[in-house]
GROMACS .gro file of C-alpha atoms in nm:
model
  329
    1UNK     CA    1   2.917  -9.242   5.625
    2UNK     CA    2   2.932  -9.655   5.569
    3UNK     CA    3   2.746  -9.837   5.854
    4UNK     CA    4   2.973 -10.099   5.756
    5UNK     CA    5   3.292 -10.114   5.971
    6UNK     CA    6   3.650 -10.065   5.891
    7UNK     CA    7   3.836 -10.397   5.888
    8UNK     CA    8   4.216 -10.322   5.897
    9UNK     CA    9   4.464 -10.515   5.679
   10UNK     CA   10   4.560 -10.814   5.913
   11UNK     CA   11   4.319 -10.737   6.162
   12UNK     CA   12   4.260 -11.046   6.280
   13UNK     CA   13   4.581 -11.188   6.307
   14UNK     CA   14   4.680 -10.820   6.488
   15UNK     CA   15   4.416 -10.885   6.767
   16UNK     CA   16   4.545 -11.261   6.798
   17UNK     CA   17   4.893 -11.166   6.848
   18UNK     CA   18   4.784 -10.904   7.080
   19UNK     CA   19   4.584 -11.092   7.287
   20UNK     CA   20   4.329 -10.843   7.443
   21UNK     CA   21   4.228 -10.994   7.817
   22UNK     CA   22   3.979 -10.860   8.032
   23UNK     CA   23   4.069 -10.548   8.246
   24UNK     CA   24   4.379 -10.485   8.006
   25UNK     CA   25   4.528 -10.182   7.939
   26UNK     CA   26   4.593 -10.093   7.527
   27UNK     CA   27   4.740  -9.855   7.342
   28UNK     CA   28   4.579  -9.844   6.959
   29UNK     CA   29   4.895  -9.582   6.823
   30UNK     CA   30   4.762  -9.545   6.475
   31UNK     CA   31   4.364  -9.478   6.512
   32UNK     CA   32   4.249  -9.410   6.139
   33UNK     CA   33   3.901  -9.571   6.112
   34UNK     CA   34   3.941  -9.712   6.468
   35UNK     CA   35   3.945 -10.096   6.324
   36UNK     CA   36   4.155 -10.221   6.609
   37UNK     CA   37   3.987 -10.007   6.873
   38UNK     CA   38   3.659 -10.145   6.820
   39UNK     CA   39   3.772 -10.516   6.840
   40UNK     CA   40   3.974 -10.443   7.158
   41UNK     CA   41   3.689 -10.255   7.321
   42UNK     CA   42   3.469 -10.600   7.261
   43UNK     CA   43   3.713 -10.750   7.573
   44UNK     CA   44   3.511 -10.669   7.837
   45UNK     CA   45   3.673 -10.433   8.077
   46UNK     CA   46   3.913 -10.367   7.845
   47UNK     CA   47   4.061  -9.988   7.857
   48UNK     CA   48   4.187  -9.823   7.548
   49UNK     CA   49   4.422  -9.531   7.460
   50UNK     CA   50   4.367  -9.420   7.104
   51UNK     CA   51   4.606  -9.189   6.921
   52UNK     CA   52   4.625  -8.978   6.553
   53UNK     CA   53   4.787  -8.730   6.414
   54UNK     CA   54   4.490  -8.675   6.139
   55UNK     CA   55   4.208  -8.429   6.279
   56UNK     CA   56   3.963  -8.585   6.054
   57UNK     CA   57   4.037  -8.948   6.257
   58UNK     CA   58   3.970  -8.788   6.576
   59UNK     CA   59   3.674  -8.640   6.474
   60UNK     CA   60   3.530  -8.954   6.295
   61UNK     CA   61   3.615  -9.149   6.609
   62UNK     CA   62   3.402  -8.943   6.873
   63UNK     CA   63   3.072  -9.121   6.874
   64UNK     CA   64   3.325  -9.468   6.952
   65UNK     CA   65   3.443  -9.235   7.218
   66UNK     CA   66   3.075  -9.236   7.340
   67UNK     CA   67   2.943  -9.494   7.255
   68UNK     CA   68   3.270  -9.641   7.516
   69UNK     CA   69   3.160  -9.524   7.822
   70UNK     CA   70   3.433  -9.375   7.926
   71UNK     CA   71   3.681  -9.690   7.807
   72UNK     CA   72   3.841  -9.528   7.540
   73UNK     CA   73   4.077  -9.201   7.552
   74UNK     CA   74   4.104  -9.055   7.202
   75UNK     CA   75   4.414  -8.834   7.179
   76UNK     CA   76   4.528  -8.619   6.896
   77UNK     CA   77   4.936  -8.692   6.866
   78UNK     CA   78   5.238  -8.832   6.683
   79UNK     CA   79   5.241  -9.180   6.730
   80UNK     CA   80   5.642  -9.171   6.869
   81UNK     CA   81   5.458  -8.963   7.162
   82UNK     CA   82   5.272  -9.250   7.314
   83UNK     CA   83   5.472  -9.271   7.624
   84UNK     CA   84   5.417  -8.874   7.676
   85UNK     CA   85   4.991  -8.983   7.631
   86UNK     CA   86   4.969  -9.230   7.851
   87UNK     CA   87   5.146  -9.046   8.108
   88UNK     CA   88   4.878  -8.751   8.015
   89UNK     CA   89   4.651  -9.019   8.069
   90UNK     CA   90   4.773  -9.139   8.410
   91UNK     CA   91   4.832  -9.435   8.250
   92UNK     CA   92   5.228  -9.582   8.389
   93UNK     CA   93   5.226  -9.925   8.183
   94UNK     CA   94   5.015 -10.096   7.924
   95UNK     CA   95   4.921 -10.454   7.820
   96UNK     CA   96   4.970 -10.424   7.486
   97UNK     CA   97   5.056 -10.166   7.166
   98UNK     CA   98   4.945 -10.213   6.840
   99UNK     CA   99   5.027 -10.038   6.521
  100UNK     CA  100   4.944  -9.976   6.146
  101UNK     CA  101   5.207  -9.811   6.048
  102UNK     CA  102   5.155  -9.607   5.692
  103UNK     CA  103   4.933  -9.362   5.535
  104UNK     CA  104   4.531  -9.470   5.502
  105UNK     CA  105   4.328  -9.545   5.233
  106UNK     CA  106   4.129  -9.268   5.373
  107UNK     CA  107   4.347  -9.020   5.302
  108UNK     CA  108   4.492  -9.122   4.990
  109UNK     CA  109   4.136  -9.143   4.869
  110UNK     CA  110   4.124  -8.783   4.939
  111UNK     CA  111   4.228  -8.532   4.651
  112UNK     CA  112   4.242  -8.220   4.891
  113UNK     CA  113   4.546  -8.429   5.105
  114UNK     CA  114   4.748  -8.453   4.782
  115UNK     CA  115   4.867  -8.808   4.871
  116UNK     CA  116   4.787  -8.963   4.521
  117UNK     CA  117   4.957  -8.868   4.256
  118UNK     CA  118   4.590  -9.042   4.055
  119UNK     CA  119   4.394  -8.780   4.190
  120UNK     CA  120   4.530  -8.367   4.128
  121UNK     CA  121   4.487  -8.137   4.429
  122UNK     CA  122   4.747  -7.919   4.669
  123UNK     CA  123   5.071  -8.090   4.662
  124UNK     CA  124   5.044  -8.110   5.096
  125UNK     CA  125   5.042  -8.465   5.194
  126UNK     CA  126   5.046  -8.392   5.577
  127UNK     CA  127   4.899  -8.648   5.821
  128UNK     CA  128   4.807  -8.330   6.033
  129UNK     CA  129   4.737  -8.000   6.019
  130UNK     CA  130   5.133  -7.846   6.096
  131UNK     CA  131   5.394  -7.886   5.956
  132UNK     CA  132   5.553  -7.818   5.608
  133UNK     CA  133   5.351  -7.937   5.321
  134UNK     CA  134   5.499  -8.131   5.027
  135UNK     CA  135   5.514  -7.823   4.808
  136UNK     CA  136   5.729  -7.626   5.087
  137UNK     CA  137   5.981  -7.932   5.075
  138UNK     CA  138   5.979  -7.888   4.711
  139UNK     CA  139   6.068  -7.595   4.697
  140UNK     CA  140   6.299  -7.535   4.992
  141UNK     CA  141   6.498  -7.852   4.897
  142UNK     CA  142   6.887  -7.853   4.758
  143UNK     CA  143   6.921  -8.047   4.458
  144UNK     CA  144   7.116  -8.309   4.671
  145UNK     CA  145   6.889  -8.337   4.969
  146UNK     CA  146   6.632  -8.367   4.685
  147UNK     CA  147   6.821  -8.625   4.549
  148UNK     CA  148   6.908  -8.780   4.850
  149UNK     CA  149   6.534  -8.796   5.017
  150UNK     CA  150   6.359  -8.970   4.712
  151UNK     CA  151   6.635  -9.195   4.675
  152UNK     CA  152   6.657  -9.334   5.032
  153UNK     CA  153   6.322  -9.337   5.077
  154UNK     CA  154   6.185  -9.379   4.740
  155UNK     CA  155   6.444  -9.631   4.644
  156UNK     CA  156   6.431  -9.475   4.297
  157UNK     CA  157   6.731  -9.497   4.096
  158UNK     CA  158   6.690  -9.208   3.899
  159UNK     CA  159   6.631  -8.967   4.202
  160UNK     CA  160   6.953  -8.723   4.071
  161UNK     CA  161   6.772  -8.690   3.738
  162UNK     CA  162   6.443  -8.661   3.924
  163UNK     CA  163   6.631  -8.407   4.182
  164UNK     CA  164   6.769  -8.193   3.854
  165UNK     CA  165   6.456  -8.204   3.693
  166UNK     CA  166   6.266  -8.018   4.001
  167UNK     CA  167   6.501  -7.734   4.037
  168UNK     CA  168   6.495  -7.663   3.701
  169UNK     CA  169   6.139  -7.585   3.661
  170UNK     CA  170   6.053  -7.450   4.043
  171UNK     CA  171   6.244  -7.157   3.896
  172UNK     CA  172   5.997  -7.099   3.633
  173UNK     CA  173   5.707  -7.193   3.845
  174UNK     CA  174   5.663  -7.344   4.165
  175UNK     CA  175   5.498  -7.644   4.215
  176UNK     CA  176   5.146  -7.663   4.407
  177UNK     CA  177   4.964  -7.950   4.260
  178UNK     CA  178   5.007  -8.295   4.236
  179UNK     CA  179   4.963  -8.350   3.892
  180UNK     CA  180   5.212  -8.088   3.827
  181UNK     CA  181   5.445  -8.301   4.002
  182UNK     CA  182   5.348  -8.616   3.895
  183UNK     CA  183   5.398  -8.482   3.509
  184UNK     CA  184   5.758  -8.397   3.555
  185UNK     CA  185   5.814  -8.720   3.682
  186UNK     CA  186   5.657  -8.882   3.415
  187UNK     CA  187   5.850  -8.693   3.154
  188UNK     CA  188   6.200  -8.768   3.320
  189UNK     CA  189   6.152  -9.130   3.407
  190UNK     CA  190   6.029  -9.380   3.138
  191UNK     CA  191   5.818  -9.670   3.153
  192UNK     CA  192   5.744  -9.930   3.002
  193UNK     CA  193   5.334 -10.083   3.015
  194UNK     CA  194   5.283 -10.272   3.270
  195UNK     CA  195   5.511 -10.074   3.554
  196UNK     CA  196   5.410  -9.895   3.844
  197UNK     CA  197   5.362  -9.511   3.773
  198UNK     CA  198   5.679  -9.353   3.744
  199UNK     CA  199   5.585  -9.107   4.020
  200UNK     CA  200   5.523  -9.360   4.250
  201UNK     CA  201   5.870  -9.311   4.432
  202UNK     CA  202   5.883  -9.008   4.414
  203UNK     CA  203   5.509  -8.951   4.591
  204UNK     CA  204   5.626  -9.205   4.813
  205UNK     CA  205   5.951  -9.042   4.933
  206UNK     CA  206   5.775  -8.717   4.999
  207UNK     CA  207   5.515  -8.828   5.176
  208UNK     CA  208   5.728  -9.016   5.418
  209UNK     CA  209   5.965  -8.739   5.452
  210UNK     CA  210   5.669  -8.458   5.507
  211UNK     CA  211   5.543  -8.659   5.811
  212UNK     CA  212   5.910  -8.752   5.923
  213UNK     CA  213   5.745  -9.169   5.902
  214UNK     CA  214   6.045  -9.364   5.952
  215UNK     CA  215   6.158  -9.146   6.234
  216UNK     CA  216   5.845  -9.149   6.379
  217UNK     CA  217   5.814  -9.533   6.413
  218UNK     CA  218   6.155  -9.559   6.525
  219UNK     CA  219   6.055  -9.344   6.841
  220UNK     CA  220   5.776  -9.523   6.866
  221UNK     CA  221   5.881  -9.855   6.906
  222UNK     CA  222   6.161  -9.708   7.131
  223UNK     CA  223   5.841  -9.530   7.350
  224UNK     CA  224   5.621  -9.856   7.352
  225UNK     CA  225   5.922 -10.113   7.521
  226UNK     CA  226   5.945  -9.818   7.765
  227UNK     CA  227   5.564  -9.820   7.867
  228UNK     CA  228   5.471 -10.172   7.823
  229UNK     CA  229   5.481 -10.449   8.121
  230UNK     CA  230   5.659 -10.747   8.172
  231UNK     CA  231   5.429 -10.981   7.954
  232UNK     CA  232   5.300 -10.682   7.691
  233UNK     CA  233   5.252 -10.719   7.343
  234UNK     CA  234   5.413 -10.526   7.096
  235UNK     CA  235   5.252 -10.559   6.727
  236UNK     CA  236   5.343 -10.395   6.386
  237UNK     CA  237   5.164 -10.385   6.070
  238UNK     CA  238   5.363 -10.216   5.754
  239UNK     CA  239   5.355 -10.181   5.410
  240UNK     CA  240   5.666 -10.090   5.271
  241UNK     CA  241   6.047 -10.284   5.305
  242UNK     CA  242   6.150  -9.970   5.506
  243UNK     CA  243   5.914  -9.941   5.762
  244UNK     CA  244   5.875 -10.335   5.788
  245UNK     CA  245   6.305 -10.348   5.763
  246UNK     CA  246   6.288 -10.119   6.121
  247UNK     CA  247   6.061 -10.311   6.286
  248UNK     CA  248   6.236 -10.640   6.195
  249UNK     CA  249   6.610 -10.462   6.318
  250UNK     CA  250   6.440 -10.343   6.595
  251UNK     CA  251   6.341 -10.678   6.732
  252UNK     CA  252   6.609 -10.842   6.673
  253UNK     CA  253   6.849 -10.614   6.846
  254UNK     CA  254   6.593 -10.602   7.143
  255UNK     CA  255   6.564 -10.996   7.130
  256UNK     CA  256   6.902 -11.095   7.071
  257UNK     CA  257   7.091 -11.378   7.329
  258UNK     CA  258   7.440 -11.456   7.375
  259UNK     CA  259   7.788 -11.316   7.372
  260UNK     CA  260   8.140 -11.419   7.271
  261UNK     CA  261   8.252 -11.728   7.134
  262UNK     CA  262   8.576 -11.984   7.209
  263UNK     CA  263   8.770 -11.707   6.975
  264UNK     CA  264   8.680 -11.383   7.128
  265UNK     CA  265   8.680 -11.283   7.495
  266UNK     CA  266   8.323 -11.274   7.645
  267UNK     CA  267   8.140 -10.932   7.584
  268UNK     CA  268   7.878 -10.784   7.839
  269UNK     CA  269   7.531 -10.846   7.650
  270UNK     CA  270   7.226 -10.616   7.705
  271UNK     CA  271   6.968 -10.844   7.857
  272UNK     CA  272   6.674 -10.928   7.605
  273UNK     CA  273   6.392 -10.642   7.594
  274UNK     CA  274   6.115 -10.837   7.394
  275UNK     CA  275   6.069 -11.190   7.309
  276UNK     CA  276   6.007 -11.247   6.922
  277UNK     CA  277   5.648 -11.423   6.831
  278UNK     CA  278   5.694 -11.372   6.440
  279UNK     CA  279   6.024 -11.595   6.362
  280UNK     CA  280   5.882 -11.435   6.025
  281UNK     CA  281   5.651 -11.182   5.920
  282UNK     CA  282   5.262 -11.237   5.911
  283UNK     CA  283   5.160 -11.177   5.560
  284UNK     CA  284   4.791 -11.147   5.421
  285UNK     CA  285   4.610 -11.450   5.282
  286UNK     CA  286   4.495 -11.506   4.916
  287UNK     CA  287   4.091 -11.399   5.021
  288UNK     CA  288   4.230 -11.100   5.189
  289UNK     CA  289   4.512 -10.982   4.884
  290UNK     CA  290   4.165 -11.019   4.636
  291UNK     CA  291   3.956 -10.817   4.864
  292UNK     CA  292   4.211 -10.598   4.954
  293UNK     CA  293   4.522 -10.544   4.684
  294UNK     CA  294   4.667 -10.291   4.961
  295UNK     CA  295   4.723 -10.607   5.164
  296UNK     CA  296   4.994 -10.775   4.911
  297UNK     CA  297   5.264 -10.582   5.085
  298UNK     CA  298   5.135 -10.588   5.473
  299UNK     CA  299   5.363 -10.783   5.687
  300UNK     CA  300   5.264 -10.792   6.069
  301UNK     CA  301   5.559 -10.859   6.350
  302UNK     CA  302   5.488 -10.946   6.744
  303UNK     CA  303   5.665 -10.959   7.028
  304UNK     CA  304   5.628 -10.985   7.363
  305UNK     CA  305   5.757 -10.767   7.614
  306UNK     CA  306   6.057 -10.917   7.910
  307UNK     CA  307   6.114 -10.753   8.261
  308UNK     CA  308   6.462 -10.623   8.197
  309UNK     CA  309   6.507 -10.246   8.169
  310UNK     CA  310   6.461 -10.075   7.754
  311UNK     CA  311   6.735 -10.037   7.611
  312UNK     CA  312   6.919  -9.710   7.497
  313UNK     CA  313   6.809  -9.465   7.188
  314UNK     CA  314   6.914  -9.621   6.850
  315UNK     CA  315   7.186  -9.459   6.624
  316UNK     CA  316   7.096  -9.130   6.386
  317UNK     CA  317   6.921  -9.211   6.069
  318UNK     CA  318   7.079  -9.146   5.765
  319UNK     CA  319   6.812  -9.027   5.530
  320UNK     CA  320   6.800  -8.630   5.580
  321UNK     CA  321   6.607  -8.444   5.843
  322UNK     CA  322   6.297  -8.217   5.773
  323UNK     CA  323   6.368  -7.976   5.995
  324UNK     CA  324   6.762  -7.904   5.893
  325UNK     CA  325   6.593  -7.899   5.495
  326UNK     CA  326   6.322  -7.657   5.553
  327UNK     CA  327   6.606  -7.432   5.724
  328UNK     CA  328   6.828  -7.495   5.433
  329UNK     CA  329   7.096  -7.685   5.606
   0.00000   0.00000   0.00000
């Protein structure tokens, strides 16, 4: 293993926004390589609860657990659950949540995870070890949820030729691998040199749909204004327009002032949840981007927490739902 330590995309403009202070309370939702934890454990007095739904993150992470005295709380979990932890904990209300939201480099470096569709292994792409795998939701799928997932969250516009392409051949032989996958794709959808991979959406959609991703951050920014104090920090890292397009709604619903105007009657406004630090997104500098191309698309939002109550649960999403696919609904 590298002696050398993991610096996360924005890292340092994460910690600033977070503001670590002495004696403080943090939640670190999205472990990985424990990049944030370490720089958070540096604040003397600081306590820290760690959570990851990857096995392998856990386990990488227990000499930091020891090496912590007793600081840091490692916790295998969905990210959305981080109310649940910290109650597990006995932990009521934190000083500050940060989040990377996204799959690693660490796993898509990994064949055996079948994240990449550059490297062939078991079409799985699972952050953890339950769950269906990419292959299941393959070939479980209707042509229209098919359709439907690696549209909405591949933004691919030629997810219904994609879709008919997949049912098709699972009939003949199902799909396991990722090359397999990736070589449909790349005979359906054309390219021209210079694009990205055509499978890219495709990969993409899946592997936010196998680990339920967008859902799973909405909970979890819903879970974090419930657990943090008056004063908390709330900060988001993403990489992709939907994930950083949540975060951004989220915030401004949560932050927003005001009601009625001279031409409408005055409507009962939901006191402000969070205060908005990023008027706009954080984005990585030029060093970072040539160090780092993974950091081109990053965009990092803050907020800080007010002392009126969270708000209600947010409307259904619209993309489908794993569990109603896998059942054939």
């Amino acid at each position: 293993m590298s002696s050398v330590p993991h610096i996360p995309v924005l890292g340092r403009e994460a910690i600033v926004h977070l503001a670590p202070r002495e004696g403080g309370v943090y939640v670190d939702a999205t472990f990985g390589a424990g990049g944030y934890s370490r720089v958070i454990l540096e604040v003397p007095g600081t306590r820290l609860i760690a959570i990851d739904r990857d096995r392998t993150a856990i386990t990488a992470g227990a000499e930091l657990v020891e090496r912590s005295a007793g600081r840091l709380m490692l916790v295998e979990d969905r990210f959305s659950n981080l109310a649940e932890v910290c109650a597990s904990q006995g932990v009521e209300a934190i000083d500050g949540v940060v989040m990377d939201v996204g799959v690693s480099s660490m796993q898509l470096d990994q064949a055996g995870r079948g994240f990449s569709f550059r490297l062939d292994g078991p079409l799985d792409m699972r952050m953890g070890q339950t769950g269906p795998t990419a292959a299941d939701v393959v070939a479980r799928a209707s042509e229209g949820d098919l359709a439907d997932i690696i549209y909405l969250l591949g933004e691919e516009r030629h997810s219904r030729r994609i879709a008919r392409a997949i049912v098709a051949d699972r009939q003949e032989t199902p799909f396991t691998t990722t090359r397999a996958l990736a070589d449909l794709v790349g005979r359906v959808v054309r390219s021209k040199p210079g694009d990205i991979h055509p499978a890219t959406r495709t990969f993409q959609a899946l592997r936010i749909f196998v680990n339920e991703e967008l859902d799973e951050l909405q909970r979890a920014l819903a879970a974090a204004e419930r657990v943090l104090k008056p004063g908390g920090r709330l900060v988001v890292v993403s990489f992709h327009s939907l994930e950083d397009r949540i975060v951004k709604n989220f915030l401004a619903e949560r932050s927003r002032t005001g009601g009625g105007s001279r031409h409408l009657p005055e409507v009962a406004q939901v006191t402000p949840s969070f205060r908005v630090l990023t008027r706009r997104p954080v984005v990585a500098g030029e060093d970072e981007v040539a160090h780092n191309p993974r950091a081109r698309s990053a965009k990092l939002r803050a907020a800080e927490r007010t002392s009126a109550p969270a708000h209600g649960t947010d409307e259904a999403s619209p993309w489908p739902k794993l569990s109603d696919v896998m059942r054939g609904g």
